[in-house]
């Protein structure tokens, strides 16, 4: 497909038919700003979890923080985290270098184009996978592995802006600390040892962090298009940073609700692999991305994934009982992805 950015910049008043979603997908589909405005006046709100409590010397304060995270993971499967300890100036720089890349002319960005036909998924692209409807999504993206550092391929990273690599490496290291903290808290929420979930997902050496920078151009008919269609994440955890333009929509309580933008936060999704390990106690929520007429939206999604073939994912034995039998058959991460596709 051609680049959505080029299509959006051509001055078209109506979107091509291949971007028009089927009628069955248009429930609560509309301009992201309009949907966010509706939510501000009424409706459920994604929970906010303050991680500073987990660093407290007071055991009761730590336990309360774990309980808040556990409740959000069970009820919503998604939460904003604040006081995550990633320097806010570093987060601002991540936004700057990501926007800096997408501000380049399309011709320059094409130097980094991926080639899915040959299996090269890292790089600049406009469609990450085949979808059920056969329709296209209103986004361009950049996708690449960012951690562990020794497994990254810097030849697939943007060379422009010139500080992109430095900033992204630093962000990956800082975020990896948060990954360990979140997995520790979620382990404790299940009544397990704090290091249990991280060990089951590959630990520091094998748990991968893949970044997808999503670029959603302005859309003349947002009531007909989707930036990303409805899905659950295959990952264990997904961390989401945005340019503070709304767009993430979650299927909660039997209806679509849009996530509010919370300053200085990261939004975290529970992914399929944690839903499997927790035997369904933690929830991988269905979600999609809206677009809008007024502003470009950019989001940085970091997917934390177990190795594809060396670990078998199944409900942890400690969480399987006669009352709560195993809900998921064993599978490798690669097999799970294949089943999803």
Short mmCIF file of N, CA and C in Angstrom, two decimals, residues 7-8 11-21 26 29-32 34 138 217-227 289-294:
data_model
loop_
_atom_site.label_atom_id
_atom_site.label_comp_id
_atom_site.label_asym_id
_atom_site.label_seq_id
_atom_site.Cartn_x
_atom_site.Cartn_y
_atom_site.Cartn_z
N UNK A 7 -1.38 10.10 1.29
CA UNK A 7 -2.80 10.13 0.97
C UNK A 7 -3.49 11.27 1.71
N UNK A 8 -3.20 11.39 3.00
CA UNK A 8 -3.85 12.43 3.82
C UNK A 8 -3.44 13.82 3.36
N UNK A 11 -5.11 16.29 0.02
CA UNK A 11 -6.28 17.17 0.01
C UNK A 11 -7.59 16.48 -0.28
N UNK A 12 -7.63 15.16 -0.18
CA UNK A 12 -8.86 14.44 -0.48
C UNK A 12 -9.94 14.73 0.56
N UNK A 13 -11.21 14.75 0.12
CA UNK A 13 -12.33 15.02 1.02
C UNK A 13 -12.98 13.73 1.51
N UNK A 14 -12.82 12.66 0.76
CA UNK A 14 -13.36 11.36 1.16
C UNK A 14 -12.24 10.33 1.09
N UNK A 15 -12.30 9.34 1.96
CA UNK A 15 -11.23 8.34 2.00
C UNK A 15 -11.52 7.21 1.02
N UNK A 16 -10.48 6.60 0.46
CA UNK A 16 -10.67 5.48 -0.47
C UNK A 16 -11.42 4.33 0.20
N UNK A 17 -12.13 3.54 -0.59
CA UNK A 17 -13.02 2.50 -0.05
C UNK A 17 -12.26 1.46 0.76
N UNK A 18 -10.97 1.24 0.44
CA UNK A 18 -10.23 0.21 1.18
C UNK A 18 -9.94 0.62 2.63
N UNK A 19 -10.15 1.88 2.96
CA UNK A 19 -9.98 2.35 4.34
C UNK A 19 -11.31 2.45 5.09
N UNK A 20 -12.41 2.24 4.41
CA UNK A 20 -13.74 2.37 5.04
C UNK A 20 -14.04 1.08 5.80
N UNK A 21 -14.31 1.21 7.09
CA UNK A 21 -14.59 0.03 7.91
C UNK A 21 -15.98 -0.52 7.62
N UNK A 26 -18.62 0.02 13.17
CA UNK A 26 -18.76 1.47 13.35
C UNK A 26 -19.44 1.89 14.64
N UNK A 29 -17.70 4.66 16.61
CA UNK A 29 -16.60 5.10 15.76
C UNK A 29 -16.85 6.55 15.37
N UNK A 30 -15.83 7.40 15.55
CA UNK A 30 -15.99 8.81 15.23
C UNK A 30 -14.71 9.56 15.48
N UNK A 31 -14.77 10.87 15.41
CA UNK A 31 -13.60 11.70 15.67
C UNK A 31 -13.13 11.51 17.10
N UNK A 32 -11.83 11.25 17.28
CA UNK A 32 -11.30 10.95 18.62
C UNK A 32 -11.54 12.08 19.61
N UNK A 34 -14.09 14.18 19.59
CA UNK A 34 -15.51 14.16 19.97
C UNK A 34 -15.78 13.05 20.98
N UNK A 138 -5.60 3.42 8.95
CA UNK A 138 -5.20 4.80 8.70
C UNK A 138 -3.97 5.14 9.55
N UNK A 217 -2.15 10.14 10.54
CA UNK A 217 -2.40 11.45 9.92
C UNK A 217 -3.85 11.91 10.16
N UNK A 218 -4.08 13.19 9.94
CA UNK A 218 -5.45 13.71 9.99
C UNK A 218 -6.30 12.99 8.95
N UNK A 219 -7.56 12.75 9.30
CA UNK A 219 -8.44 11.97 8.43
C UNK A 219 -9.73 12.74 8.15
N UNK A 220 -10.11 12.92 6.88
CA UNK A 220 -11.31 13.71 6.58
C UNK A 220 -12.62 13.03 6.99
N UNK A 221 -12.59 11.71 7.17
CA UNK A 221 -13.81 10.97 7.57
C UNK A 221 -13.50 10.00 8.72
N UNK A 222 -13.22 10.54 9.90
CA UNK A 222 -12.85 9.67 11.01
C UNK A 222 -13.96 8.73 11.46
N UNK A 223 -15.20 9.05 11.09
CA UNK A 223 -16.33 8.18 11.46
C UNK A 223 -16.37 6.90 10.62
N UNK A 224 -15.48 6.81 9.61
CA UNK A 224 -15.45 5.64 8.74
C UNK A 224 -14.15 4.84 8.83
N UNK A 225 -13.14 5.40 9.48
CA UNK A 225 -11.80 4.79 9.46
C UNK A 225 -11.34 4.40 10.85
N UNK A 226 -10.34 3.53 10.89
CA UNK A 226 -9.66 3.20 12.13
C UNK A 226 -8.15 3.30 11.93
N UNK A 227 -7.46 3.83 12.95
CA UNK A 227 -6.01 3.83 12.90
C UNK A 227 -5.47 2.42 13.01
N UNK A 289 -7.74 1.96 17.68
CA UNK A 289 -7.30 3.36 17.64
C UNK A 289 -8.19 4.17 16.71
N UNK A 290 -8.72 5.27 17.25
CA UNK A 290 -9.50 6.20 16.45
C UNK A 290 -8.57 7.23 15.80
N UNK A 291 -9.10 7.93 14.80
CA UNK A 291 -8.38 9.03 14.17
C UNK A 291 -9.23 10.30 14.28
N UNK A 292 -8.72 11.41 13.81
CA UNK A 292 -9.46 12.67 13.93
C UNK A 292 -9.14 13.60 12.76
N UNK A 293 -9.94 14.67 12.63
CA UNK A 293 -9.77 15.61 11.52
C UNK A 293 -8.73 16.69 11.79
N UNK A 294 -8.43 16.95 13.06
CA UNK A 294 -7.70 18.17 13.40
C UNK A 294 -6.20 18.01 13.62
#
